[in-house]
Amino acid sequence: MFELHSTEDVLRLSALSSAVIAIAILVYYLAVRPPLGRATKVVLLFGLGVMPLAVSLAGNISGFEYTLRRDFCGSCHVMRPYVEDASDPASKSLASIHSRNAAFGPESCYTCHADYQIFGAMTTKANGLKHLYYYITEYANTGPYGEGGKPIHMYKEFQNGMCVRCHSTEAPRWAAVEDHAGMIEDIRKGDAKCIDCHTGEKIHPRAFAHGGNGKAPAPAGEQKE
Amino acid sequence: MFNVTKITIRRLVLISTIATLGSLFLMVASILFPGPLLLVVAMSMGQVLGVSSLVLYLLAIALDLQGYGEHDELGQAGSAGSGTGGE
């Protein structure tokens, strides 16, 4: 459970170690109830202040890091059509192809969907709280793939900026594509949207919002489910 | 306005200790089982609880250092018996 593979694992371990120390101090105080002398006050300051602050700091950072991962997005069942497809090595969807790229990897949802601004991480996480609210109030009792819920949509239109971070529009091979060449300036200005052509059903084909039924196409579905 | 005794100070520390244990429980649970709801609860309620309990503890210590309750009956009994531990 606690194999240390990343900074996140180290942070989780240090948070848990600090929590164990704090809990030991506090339980000892509750059990023994020593006089509130100077030594007790100092020890309690560690148990009530220093150690919980360390737990909070390390826990927050590791928690935030975890919220960037595709596993976290998939922990709400309505995201299964998206996450299962993105994780499917046989899928040809754009989400899956990008997820197989090491630059996206296990954080592919966040990499494409996080706001690309100076406070992008904050606004994205604030929207995450909205997701949680809607999940509890509207989607909690939907089917295993979110069947029966309202189609999921983005809060604002997907911006070209998310695509041109990597697809710079400068590469000769990209510019040689006839459709790209015909509207290259419009794409750069954002007047033509990447998703006008690379539409939702090509990105997340299993999503209800894009005409999918949540599950994998029949042959792959038989192998998976 | 308030009649602060040694017992009051001990109670503040007791409440602070229990509240901190509650906040630690939430934070540890969110680390071990990082689901969306638990993470949000730990990062909001857990930390509000933790900070409030620390403030309560610091208040208790400040009152103690200012000598509140030094002269009340129980305080004297506590001081004579087991330092300030007379609850």
PDB file of C-alpha atoms in Angstrom:
ATOM      1  CA  MET A   1       0.000   0.000   0.000  1.00  0.00           C
ATOM      2  CA  PHE A   2       2.837   2.394   0.788  1.00  0.00           C
ATOM      3  CA  GLU A   3       5.469   1.581  -1.767  1.00  0.00           C
ATOM      4  CA  LEU A   4       7.244   4.862  -2.337  1.00  0.00           C
ATOM      5  CA  HIS A   5       7.154   5.537  -6.069  1.00  0.00           C
ATOM      6  CA  SER A   6       6.597   9.277  -6.127  1.00  0.00           C
ATOM      7  CA  THR A   7       6.688  12.502  -4.158  1.00  0.00           C
ATOM      8  CA  GLU A   8       2.976  11.982  -3.528  1.00  0.00           C
ATOM      9  CA  ASP A   9       3.706   8.678  -1.754  1.00  0.00           C
ATOM     10  CA  VAL A  10       6.406  10.313   0.396  1.00  0.00           C
ATOM     11  CA  LEU A  11       3.966  13.087   1.345  1.00  0.00           C
ATOM     12  CA  ARG A  12       1.254  10.582   2.232  1.00  0.00           C
ATOM     13  CA  LEU A  13       3.679   8.625   4.386  1.00  0.00           C
ATOM     14  CA  SER A  14       4.918  11.735   6.189  1.00  0.00           C
ATOM     15  CA  ALA A  15       1.322  12.898   6.754  1.00  0.00           C
ATOM     16  CA  LEU A  16       0.372   9.538   8.220  1.00  0.00           C
ATOM     17  CA  SER A  17       3.511   9.423  10.406  1.00  0.00           C
ATOM     18  CA  SER A  18       2.745  12.892  11.767  1.00  0.00           C
ATOM     19  CA  ALA A  19      -0.862  11.835  12.395  1.00  0.00           C
ATOM     20  CA  VAL A  20       0.251   8.769  14.343  1.00  0.00           C
ATOM     21  CA  ILE A  21       2.522  10.907  16.546  1.00  0.00           C
ATOM     22  CA  ALA A  22      -0.236  13.473  17.131  1.00  0.00           C
ATOM     23  CA  ILE A  23      -2.827  10.802  17.935  1.00  0.00           C
ATOM     24  CA  ALA A  24      -0.421   9.092  20.359  1.00  0.00           C
ATOM     25  CA  ILE A  25       0.158  12.372  22.212  1.00  0.00           C
ATOM     26  CA  LEU A  26      -3.554  13.223  22.366  1.00  0.00           C
ATOM     27  CA  VAL A  27      -4.682   9.752  23.428  1.00  0.00           C
ATOM     28  CA  TYR A  28      -1.992   9.734  26.107  1.00  0.00           C
ATOM     29  CA  TYR A  29      -3.257  13.103  27.363  1.00  0.00           C
ATOM     30  CA  LEU A  30      -6.877  11.930  27.412  1.00  0.00           C
ATOM     31  CA  ALA A  31      -5.984   8.677  29.157  1.00  0.00           C
ATOM     32  CA  VAL A  32      -3.556  10.010  31.780  1.00  0.00           C
ATOM     33  CA  ARG A  33      -4.749  13.637  32.118  1.00  0.00           C
ATOM     34  CA  PRO A  34      -1.421  14.896  33.488  1.00  0.00           C
ATOM     35  CA  PRO A  35      -1.202  18.291  35.240  1.00  0.00           C
ATOM     36  CA  LEU A  36      -1.052  21.197  32.785  1.00  0.00           C
ATOM     37  CA  GLY A  37       2.558  22.016  33.573  1.00  0.00           C
ATOM     38  CA  ARG A  38       5.132  23.454  31.216  1.00  0.00           C
ATOM     39  CA  ALA A  39       6.225  20.083  29.797  1.00  0.00           C
ATOM     40  CA  THR A  40       2.634  19.017  29.177  1.00  0.00           C
ATOM     41  CA  LYS A  41       1.887  22.294  27.418  1.00  0.00           C
ATOM     42  CA  VAL A  42       4.873  21.911  25.105  1.00  0.00           C
ATOM     43  CA  VAL A  43       4.051  18.287  24.297  1.00  0.00           C
ATOM     44  CA  LEU A  44       0.402  19.210  23.696  1.00  0.00           C
ATOM     45  CA  LEU A  45       1.509  22.028  21.400  1.00  0.00           C
ATOM     46  CA  PHE A  46       3.106  19.346  19.234  1.00  0.00           C
ATOM     47  CA  GLY A  47       0.041  17.125  19.425  1.00  0.00           C
ATOM     48  CA  LEU A  48      -2.465  19.914  18.804  1.00  0.00           C
ATOM     49  CA  GLY A  49      -0.478  22.267  16.598  1.00  0.00           C
ATOM     50  CA  VAL A  50       2.774  21.213  14.979  1.00  0.00           C
ATOM     51  CA  MET A  51       1.892  17.645  14.004  1.00  0.00           C
ATOM     52  CA  PRO A  52      -1.679  18.355  12.779  1.00  0.00           C
ATOM     53  CA  LEU A  53      -0.307  21.246  10.684  1.00  0.00           C
ATOM     54  CA  ALA A  54       2.212  18.845   9.152  1.00  0.00           C
ATOM     55  CA  VAL A  55      -0.602  16.347   8.454  1.00  0.00           C
ATOM     56  CA  SER A  56      -2.680  19.101   6.918  1.00  0.00           C
ATOM     57  CA  LEU A  57       0.108  20.441   4.716  1.00  0.00           C
ATOM     58  CA  ALA A  58       1.370  17.085   3.448  1.00  0.00           C
ATOM     59  CA  GLY A  59      -2.181  15.718   3.194  1.00  0.00           C
ATOM     60  CA  ASN A  60      -3.376  18.707   1.185  1.00  0.00           C
ATOM     61  CA  ILE A  61      -0.545  18.507  -1.304  1.00  0.00           C
ATOM     62  CA  SER A  62      -0.836  14.737  -1.743  1.00  0.00           C
ATOM     63  CA  GLY A  63      -4.631  15.064  -1.933  1.00  0.00           C
ATOM     64  CA  PHE A  64      -4.370  17.753  -4.590  1.00  0.00           C
ATOM     65  CA  GLU A  65      -1.905  15.623  -6.565  1.00  0.00           C
ATOM     66  CA  TYR A  66      -4.308  12.700  -6.382  1.00  0.00           C
ATOM     67  CA  THR A  67      -7.161  14.808  -7.722  1.00  0.00           C
ATOM     68  CA  LEU A  68      -5.154  15.274 -10.943  1.00  0.00           C
ATOM     69  CA  ARG A  69      -5.260  11.552 -11.710  1.00  0.00           C
ATOM     70  CA  ARG A  70      -7.635   9.732 -14.020  1.00  0.00           C
ATOM     71  CA  ASP A  71      -8.400   7.246 -11.214  1.00  0.00           C
ATOM     72  CA  PHE A  72      -9.813  10.111  -9.197  1.00  0.00           C
ATOM     73  CA  CYS A  73     -12.024  11.313 -12.063  1.00  0.00           C
ATOM     74  CA  GLY A  74     -13.239   7.739 -12.503  1.00  0.00           C
ATOM     75  CA  SER A  75     -14.213   7.456  -8.843  1.00  0.00           C
ATOM     76  CA  CYS A  76     -17.564   9.049  -9.771  1.00  0.00           C
ATOM     77  CA  HIS A  77     -19.447   6.366 -11.713  1.00  0.00           C
ATOM     78  CA  VAL A  78     -20.829   8.858 -14.259  1.00  0.00           C
ATOM     79  CA  MET A  79     -17.256   9.249 -15.536  1.00  0.00           C
ATOM     80  CA  ARG A  80     -16.900   5.530 -16.321  1.00  0.00           C
ATOM     81  CA  PRO A  81     -17.738   5.925 -20.022  1.00  0.00           C
ATOM     82  CA  TYR A  82     -14.961   8.502 -20.307  1.00  0.00           C
ATOM     83  CA  VAL A  83     -12.331   6.930 -18.069  1.00  0.00           C
ATOM     84  CA  GLU A  84     -12.780   3.325 -19.221  1.00  0.00           C
ATOM     85  CA  ASP A  85     -12.396   4.429 -22.816  1.00  0.00           C
ATOM     86  CA  ALA A  86      -9.371   6.611 -22.089  1.00  0.00           C
ATOM     87  CA  SER A  87      -7.733   3.695 -20.241  1.00  0.00           C
ATOM     88  CA  ASP A  88      -8.557   1.155 -22.967  1.00  0.00           C
ATOM     89  CA  PRO A  89      -5.349   0.309 -24.887  1.00  0.00           C
ATOM     90  CA  ALA A  90      -7.438  -0.941 -27.831  1.00  0.00           C
ATOM     91  CA  SER A  91      -9.530   2.196 -28.168  1.00  0.00           C
ATOM     92  CA  LYS A  92      -8.917   4.521 -31.098  1.00  0.00           C
ATOM     93  CA  SER A  93     -10.657   7.509 -29.517  1.00  0.00           C
ATOM     94  CA  LEU A  94      -8.745  10.764 -29.188  1.00  0.00           C
ATOM     95  CA  ALA A  95      -8.975  10.567 -25.390  1.00  0.00           C
ATOM     96  CA  SER A  96      -7.421   7.113 -25.385  1.00  0.00           C
ATOM     97  CA  ILE A  97      -4.706   7.972 -27.927  1.00  0.00           C
ATOM     98  CA  HIS A  98      -3.718  10.989 -25.837  1.00  0.00           C
ATOM     99  CA  SER A  99      -3.816   8.977 -22.614  1.00  0.00           C
ATOM    100  CA  ARG A 100      -1.298   6.549 -24.091  1.00  0.00           C
ATOM    101  CA  ASN A 101       1.090   9.465 -24.589  1.00  0.00           C
ATOM    102  CA  ALA A 102       3.508   9.689 -21.672  1.00  0.00           C
ATOM    103  CA  ALA A 103       3.086  13.473 -21.523  1.00  0.00           C
ATOM    104  CA  PHE A 104      -0.557  12.912 -20.542  1.00  0.00           C
ATOM    105  CA  GLY A 105      -0.330   9.502 -18.902  1.00  0.00           C
ATOM    106  CA  PRO A 106      -2.402   8.909 -15.772  1.00  0.00           C
ATOM    107  CA  GLU A 107      -3.276  12.620 -15.601  1.00  0.00           C
ATOM    108  CA  SER A 108      -4.790  12.810 -19.064  1.00  0.00           C
ATOM    109  CA  CYS A 109      -8.213  14.142 -17.933  1.00  0.00           C
ATOM    110  CA  TYR A 110      -6.646  17.049 -16.080  1.00  0.00           C
ATOM    111  CA  THR A 111      -4.035  17.749 -18.761  1.00  0.00           C
ATOM    112  CA  CYS A 112      -6.707  18.373 -21.393  1.00  0.00           C
ATOM    113  CA  HIS A 113      -9.478  19.822 -19.239  1.00  0.00           C
ATOM    114  CA  ALA A 114      -7.651  22.081 -16.756  1.00  0.00           C
ATOM    115  CA  ASP A 115      -8.068  25.768 -17.468  1.00  0.00           C
ATOM    116  CA  TYR A 116      -5.006  27.083 -19.229  1.00  0.00           C
ATOM    117  CA  GLN A 117      -4.547  30.322 -17.250  1.00  0.00           C
ATOM    118  CA  ILE A 118      -2.523  31.687 -14.392  1.00  0.00           C
ATOM    119  CA  PHE A 119      -5.202  30.624 -11.915  1.00  0.00           C
ATOM    120  CA  GLY A 120      -6.224  27.647 -14.029  1.00  0.00           C
ATOM    121  CA  ALA A 121      -5.599  25.087 -11.300  1.00  0.00           C
ATOM    122  CA  MET A 122      -7.762  27.047  -8.857  1.00  0.00           C
ATOM    123  CA  THR A 123     -10.678  27.569 -11.247  1.00  0.00           C
ATOM    124  CA  THR A 124     -10.513  23.935 -12.309  1.00  0.00           C
ATOM    125  CA  LYS A 125     -10.677  22.756  -8.719  1.00  0.00           C
ATOM    126  CA  ALA A 126     -13.498  25.208  -7.965  1.00  0.00           C
ATOM    127  CA  ASN A 127     -15.386  23.654 -10.865  1.00  0.00           C
ATOM    128  CA  GLY A 128     -14.568  20.275  -9.330  1.00  0.00           C
ATOM    129  CA  LEU A 129     -16.583  21.319  -6.275  1.00  0.00           C
ATOM    130  CA  LYS A 130     -19.465  22.098  -8.634  1.00  0.00           C
ATOM    131  CA  HIS A 131     -19.068  18.606 -10.108  1.00  0.00           C
ATOM    132  CA  LEU A 132     -19.372  17.133  -6.635  1.00  0.00           C
ATOM    133  CA  TYR A 133     -22.512  19.175  -5.942  1.00  0.00           C
ATOM    134  CA  TYR A 134     -24.168  18.068  -9.179  1.00  0.00           C
ATOM    135  CA  TYR A 135     -23.044  14.485  -8.624  1.00  0.00           C
ATOM    136  CA  ILE A 136     -24.738  14.357  -5.231  1.00  0.00           C
ATOM    137  CA  THR A 137     -27.873  16.253  -6.247  1.00  0.00           C
ATOM    138  CA  GLU A 138     -28.473  14.910  -9.766  1.00  0.00           C
ATOM    139  CA  TYR A 139     -26.382  11.859 -10.650  1.00  0.00           C
ATOM    140  CA  ALA A 140     -25.878   9.811  -7.478  1.00  0.00           C
ATOM    141  CA  ASN A 141     -28.761   7.434  -8.238  1.00  0.00           C
ATOM    142  CA  THR A 142     -28.160   6.972 -11.952  1.00  0.00           C
ATOM    143  CA  GLY A 143     -27.157   3.647 -13.541  1.00  0.00           C
ATOM    144  CA  PRO A 144     -23.670   2.116 -13.332  1.00  0.00           C
ATOM    145  CA  TYR A 145     -22.510   4.213 -16.290  1.00  0.00           C
ATOM    146  CA  GLY A 146     -24.628   7.210 -15.378  1.00  0.00           C
ATOM    147  CA  GLU A 147     -27.646   5.993 -17.384  1.00  0.00           C
ATOM    148  CA  GLY A 148     -30.714   8.084 -16.686  1.00  0.00           C
ATOM    149  CA  GLY A 149     -28.813  11.238 -15.795  1.00  0.00           C
ATOM    150  CA  LYS A 150     -28.740  14.435 -17.797  1.00  0.00           C
ATOM    151  CA  PRO A 151     -26.095  14.429 -20.545  1.00  0.00           C
ATOM    152  CA  ILE A 152     -22.823  15.702 -19.124  1.00  0.00           C
ATOM    153  CA  HIS A 153     -21.484  18.850 -20.738  1.00  0.00           C
ATOM    154  CA  MET A 154     -18.564  21.190 -20.157  1.00  0.00           C
ATOM    155  CA  TYR A 155     -19.116  24.493 -18.365  1.00  0.00           C
ATOM    156  CA  LYS A 156     -17.555  26.366 -21.262  1.00  0.00           C
ATOM    157  CA  GLU A 157     -16.538  25.452 -24.762  1.00  0.00           C
ATOM    158  CA  PHE A 158     -13.282  23.568 -25.185  1.00  0.00           C
ATOM    159  CA  GLN A 159     -10.622  26.088 -26.188  1.00  0.00           C
ATOM    160  CA  ASN A 160      -8.082  25.646 -28.987  1.00  0.00           C
ATOM    161  CA  GLY A 161      -5.404  26.673 -26.486  1.00  0.00           C
ATOM    162  CA  MET A 162      -5.584  23.224 -24.916  1.00  0.00           C
ATOM    163  CA  CYS A 163      -4.747  21.609 -28.272  1.00  0.00           C
ATOM    164  CA  VAL A 164      -2.173  24.042 -29.626  1.00  0.00           C
ATOM    165  CA  ARG A 165      -0.012  23.680 -26.534  1.00  0.00           C
ATOM    166  CA  CYS A 166       1.247  20.523 -28.251  1.00  0.00           C
ATOM    167  CA  HIS A 167      -0.140  20.792 -31.791  1.00  0.00           C
ATOM    168  CA  SER A 168       1.512  24.128 -32.378  1.00  0.00           C
ATOM    169  CA  THR A 169       0.098  24.575 -35.929  1.00  0.00           C
ATOM    170  CA  GLU A 170       3.692  25.117 -37.086  1.00  0.00           C
ATOM    171  CA  ALA A 171       4.643  21.523 -37.928  1.00  0.00           C
ATOM    172  CA  PRO A 172       4.798  20.897 -41.706  1.00  0.00           C
ATOM    173  CA  ARG A 173       3.021  17.553 -41.386  1.00  0.00           C
ATOM    174  CA  TRP A 174       0.134  19.164 -39.522  1.00  0.00           C
ATOM    175  CA  ALA A 175      -0.065  22.106 -41.931  1.00  0.00           C
ATOM    176  CA  ALA A 176      -0.043  19.723 -44.897  1.00  0.00           C
ATOM    177  CA  VAL A 177      -3.464  18.376 -43.880  1.00  0.00           C
ATOM    178  CA  GLU A 178      -5.828  19.983 -46.371  1.00  0.00           C
ATOM    179  CA  ASP A 179      -8.440  21.042 -43.808  1.00  0.00           C
ATOM    180  CA  HIS A 180      -5.799  22.549 -41.528  1.00  0.00           C
ATOM    181  CA  ALA A 181      -4.160  24.469 -44.365  1.00  0.00           C
ATOM    182  CA  GLY A 182      -7.459  25.994 -45.411  1.00  0.00           C
ATOM    183  CA  MET A 183      -8.205  27.534 -42.025  1.00  0.00           C
ATOM    184  CA  ILE A 184      -4.876  27.836 -40.322  1.00  0.00           C
ATOM    185  CA  GLU A 185      -5.250  31.511 -39.430  1.00  0.00           C
ATOM    186  CA  ASP A 186      -8.781  30.986 -38.116  1.00  0.00           C
ATOM    187  CA  ILE A 187      -7.517  28.123 -35.955  1.00  0.00           C
ATOM    188  CA  ARG A 188      -4.701  30.250 -34.578  1.00  0.00           C
ATOM    189  CA  LYS A 189      -7.085  33.108 -33.794  1.00  0.00           C
ATOM    190  CA  GLY A 190      -9.602  30.712 -32.288  1.00  0.00           C
ATOM    191  CA  ASP A 191     -12.318  31.615 -34.787  1.00  0.00           C
ATOM    192  CA  ALA A 192     -12.364  28.001 -35.963  1.00  0.00           C
ATOM    193  CA  LYS A 193     -12.517  25.477 -33.126  1.00  0.00           C
ATOM    194  CA  CYS A 194     -10.535  22.252 -33.180  1.00  0.00           C
ATOM    195  CA  ILE A 195     -13.585  20.474 -31.776  1.00  0.00           C
ATOM    196  CA  ASP A 196     -15.742  21.638 -34.680  1.00  0.00           C
ATOM    197  CA  CYS A 197     -14.081  18.869 -36.704  1.00  0.00           C
ATOM    198  CA  HIS A 198     -12.605  16.642 -33.985  1.00  0.00           C
ATOM    199  CA  THR A 199     -16.016  16.302 -32.406  1.00  0.00           C
ATOM    200  CA  GLY A 200     -17.122  14.795 -29.124  1.00  0.00           C
ATOM    201  CA  GLU A 201     -17.922  11.365 -30.547  1.00  0.00           C
ATOM    202  CA  LYS A 202     -14.332  11.073 -31.770  1.00  0.00           C
ATOM    203  CA  ILE A 203     -12.962  12.168 -28.396  1.00  0.00           C
ATOM    204  CA  HIS A 204     -15.257  10.344 -25.953  1.00  0.00           C
ATOM    205  CA  PRO A 205     -17.252   7.896 -28.094  1.00  0.00           C
ATOM    206  CA  ARG A 206     -18.828   6.057 -25.163  1.00  0.00           C
ATOM    207  CA  ALA A 207     -20.261   9.212 -23.570  1.00  0.00           C
ATOM    208  CA  PHE A 208     -24.053   9.541 -23.596  1.00  0.00           C
ATOM    209  CA  ALA A 209     -23.646  13.200 -24.531  1.00  0.00           C
ATOM    210  CA  HIS A 210     -21.918  12.097 -27.747  1.00  0.00           C
ATOM    211  CA  GLY A 211     -24.285   9.304 -28.721  1.00  0.00           C
ATOM    212  CA  GLY A 212     -22.544   6.434 -26.880  1.00  0.00           C
ATOM    213  CA  ASN A 213     -24.176   3.994 -24.481  1.00  0.00           C
ATOM    214  CA  GLY A 214     -21.488   4.169 -21.827  1.00  0.00           C
ATOM    215  CA  LYS A 215     -19.994   0.774 -22.589  1.00  0.00           C
ATOM    216  CA  ALA A 216     -17.280  -0.358 -24.956  1.00  0.00           C
ATOM    217  CA  PRO A 217     -18.253  -1.326 -28.524  1.00  0.00           C
ATOM    218  CA  ALA A 218     -19.466  -4.945 -28.733  1.00  0.00           C
ATOM    219  CA  PRO A 219     -16.285  -6.974 -29.439  1.00  0.00           C
ATOM    220  CA  ALA A 220     -14.107  -5.066 -26.979  1.00  0.00           C
ATOM    221  CA  GLY A 221     -17.013  -5.009 -24.538  1.00  0.00           C
ATOM    222  CA  GLU A 222     -17.234  -8.815 -24.472  1.00  0.00           C
ATOM    223  CA  GLN A 223     -13.578  -9.006 -23.549  1.00  0.00           C
ATOM    224  CA  LYS A 224     -13.756  -6.329 -20.878  1.00  0.00           C
ATOM    225  CA  GLU A 225     -17.036  -6.908 -19.073  1.00  0.00           C
TER     226      GLU A 225
ATOM    227  CA  MET B   1     -17.745  39.018  32.529  1.00  0.00           C
ATOM    228  CA  PHE B   2     -16.586  35.400  32.429  1.00  0.00           C
ATOM    229  CA  ASN B   3     -15.628  33.477  35.498  1.00  0.00           C
ATOM    230  CA  VAL B   4     -12.520  31.702  34.247  1.00  0.00           C
ATOM    231  CA  THR B   5     -11.329  28.926  36.529  1.00  0.00           C
ATOM    232  CA  LYS B   6      -8.724  26.217  36.212  1.00  0.00           C
ATOM    233  CA  ILE B   7     -11.555  23.884  35.319  1.00  0.00           C
ATOM    234  CA  THR B   8     -12.502  26.167  32.426  1.00  0.00           C
ATOM    235  CA  ILE B   9      -8.926  26.044  31.163  1.00  0.00           C
ATOM    236  CA  ARG B  10      -8.782  22.255  31.500  1.00  0.00           C
ATOM    237  CA  ARG B  11     -12.080  21.966  29.645  1.00  0.00           C
ATOM    238  CA  LEU B  12     -10.816  24.158  26.827  1.00  0.00           C
ATOM    239  CA  VAL B  13      -7.803  21.880  26.467  1.00  0.00           C
ATOM    240  CA  LEU B  14     -10.057  18.814  26.605  1.00  0.00           C
ATOM    241  CA  ILE B  15     -12.376  20.159  23.893  1.00  0.00           C
ATOM    242  CA  SER B  16      -9.367  21.138  21.813  1.00  0.00           C
ATOM    243  CA  THR B  17      -7.891  17.638  22.152  1.00  0.00           C
ATOM    244  CA  ILE B  18     -11.107  15.901  21.115  1.00  0.00           C
ATOM    245  CA  ALA B  19     -11.668  18.298  18.198  1.00  0.00           C
ATOM    246  CA  THR B  20      -8.103  17.727  16.979  1.00  0.00           C
ATOM    247  CA  LEU B  21      -8.618  13.964  17.115  1.00  0.00           C
ATOM    248  CA  GLY B  22     -11.752  14.446  14.993  1.00  0.00           C
ATOM    249  CA  SER B  23      -9.928  16.540  12.423  1.00  0.00           C
ATOM    250  CA  LEU B  24      -7.016  14.067  12.324  1.00  0.00           C
ATOM    251  CA  PHE B  25      -9.496  11.244  11.762  1.00  0.00           C
ATOM    252  CA  LEU B  26     -10.948  13.080   8.752  1.00  0.00           C
ATOM    253  CA  MET B  27      -7.539  13.935   7.307  1.00  0.00           C
ATOM    254  CA  VAL B  28      -6.172  10.397   7.745  1.00  0.00           C
ATOM    255  CA  ALA B  29      -9.329   8.916   6.218  1.00  0.00           C
ATOM    256  CA  SER B  30      -8.954  11.196   3.187  1.00  0.00           C
ATOM    257  CA  ILE B  31      -5.345  10.057   2.747  1.00  0.00           C
ATOM    258  CA  LEU B  32      -6.171   6.357   3.069  1.00  0.00           C
ATOM    259  CA  PHE B  33      -9.423   6.454   1.058  1.00  0.00           C
ATOM    260  CA  PRO B  34      -9.109   9.461  -1.259  1.00  0.00           C
ATOM    261  CA  GLY B  35     -12.646   9.743  -2.644  1.00  0.00           C
ATOM    262  CA  PRO B  36     -14.038  13.086  -3.837  1.00  0.00           C
ATOM    263  CA  LEU B  37     -16.430  13.627  -0.925  1.00  0.00           C
ATOM    264  CA  LEU B  38     -13.937  12.622   1.751  1.00  0.00           C
ATOM    265  CA  LEU B  39     -11.218  14.832   0.251  1.00  0.00           C
ATOM    266  CA  VAL B  40     -13.514  17.836   0.185  1.00  0.00           C
ATOM    267  CA  VAL B  41     -14.738  17.215   3.744  1.00  0.00           C
ATOM    268  CA  ALA B  42     -11.182  16.721   5.036  1.00  0.00           C
ATOM    269  CA  MET B  43      -9.842  19.786   3.252  1.00  0.00           C
ATOM    270  CA  SER B  44     -12.670  21.984   4.538  1.00  0.00           C
ATOM    271  CA  MET B  45     -14.333  20.750   7.725  1.00  0.00           C
ATOM    272  CA  GLY B  46     -11.285  18.805   8.889  1.00  0.00           C
ATOM    273  CA  GLN B  47      -9.046  21.818   8.662  1.00  0.00           C
ATOM    274  CA  VAL B  48     -11.540  24.257  10.129  1.00  0.00           C
ATOM    275  CA  LEU B  49     -11.915  21.873  13.061  1.00  0.00           C
ATOM    276  CA  GLY B  50      -8.135  21.527  13.397  1.00  0.00           C
ATOM    277  CA  VAL B  51      -7.457  25.265  13.285  1.00  0.00           C
ATOM    278  CA  SER B  52     -10.319  25.995  15.719  1.00  0.00           C
ATOM    279  CA  SER B  53      -8.985  23.475  18.193  1.00  0.00           C
ATOM    280  CA  LEU B  54      -5.504  24.970  17.975  1.00  0.00           C
ATOM    281  CA  VAL B  55      -6.970  28.433  18.623  1.00  0.00           C
ATOM    282  CA  LEU B  56      -8.856  27.034  21.635  1.00  0.00           C
ATOM    283  CA  TYR B  57      -5.662  25.495  22.972  1.00  0.00           C
ATOM    284  CA  LEU B  58      -3.701  28.710  22.539  1.00  0.00           C
ATOM    285  CA  LEU B  59      -6.520  30.585  24.284  1.00  0.00           C
ATOM    286  CA  ALA B  60      -6.372  28.117  27.158  1.00  0.00           C
ATOM    287  CA  ILE B  61      -2.618  28.541  27.456  1.00  0.00           C
ATOM    288  CA  ALA B  62      -2.897  32.325  27.283  1.00  0.00           C
ATOM    289  CA  LEU B  63      -5.501  32.315  30.074  1.00  0.00           C
ATOM    290  CA  ASP B  64      -3.341  29.987  32.125  1.00  0.00           C
ATOM    291  CA  LEU B  65      -0.241  32.127  31.671  1.00  0.00           C
ATOM    292  CA  GLN B  66      -2.218  35.230  32.665  1.00  0.00           C
ATOM    293  CA  GLY B  67      -2.971  33.540  35.958  1.00  0.00           C
ATOM    294  CA  TYR B  68      -6.716  33.078  35.506  1.00  0.00           C
ATOM    295  CA  GLY B  69      -8.120  30.736  38.130  1.00  0.00           C
ATOM    296  CA  GLU B  70      -5.023  30.932  40.289  1.00  0.00           C
ATOM    297  CA  HIS B  71      -7.035  32.057  43.284  1.00  0.00           C
ATOM    298  CA  ASP B  72     -10.237  30.110  42.912  1.00  0.00           C
ATOM    299  CA  GLU B  73     -10.847  27.406  45.386  1.00  0.00           C
ATOM    300  CA  LEU B  74     -10.545  24.494  42.998  1.00  0.00           C
ATOM    301  CA  GLY B  75      -7.532  26.054  41.399  1.00  0.00           C
ATOM    302  CA  GLN B  76      -5.796  26.256  44.755  1.00  0.00           C
ATOM    303  CA  ALA B  77      -6.773  22.696  45.491  1.00  0.00           C
ATOM    304  CA  GLY B  78      -5.517  21.637  42.092  1.00  0.00           C
ATOM    305  CA  SER B  79      -2.277  23.531  42.528  1.00  0.00           C
ATOM    306  CA  ALA B  80      -1.721  22.012  45.919  1.00  0.00           C
ATOM    307  CA  GLY B  81      -2.594  18.518  44.735  1.00  0.00           C
ATOM    308  CA  SER B  82      -1.333  18.027  41.224  1.00  0.00           C
ATOM    309  CA  GLY B  83      -0.141  21.274  39.757  1.00  0.00           C
ATOM    310  CA  THR B  84      -2.988  22.654  37.672  1.00  0.00           C
ATOM    311  CA  GLY B  85      -4.600  19.294  37.093  1.00  0.00           C
ATOM    312  CA  GLY B  86      -7.504  19.609  39.506  1.00  0.00           C
ATOM    313  CA  GLU B  87     -10.621  18.724  37.545  1.00  0.00           C
TER     314      GLU B  87
END
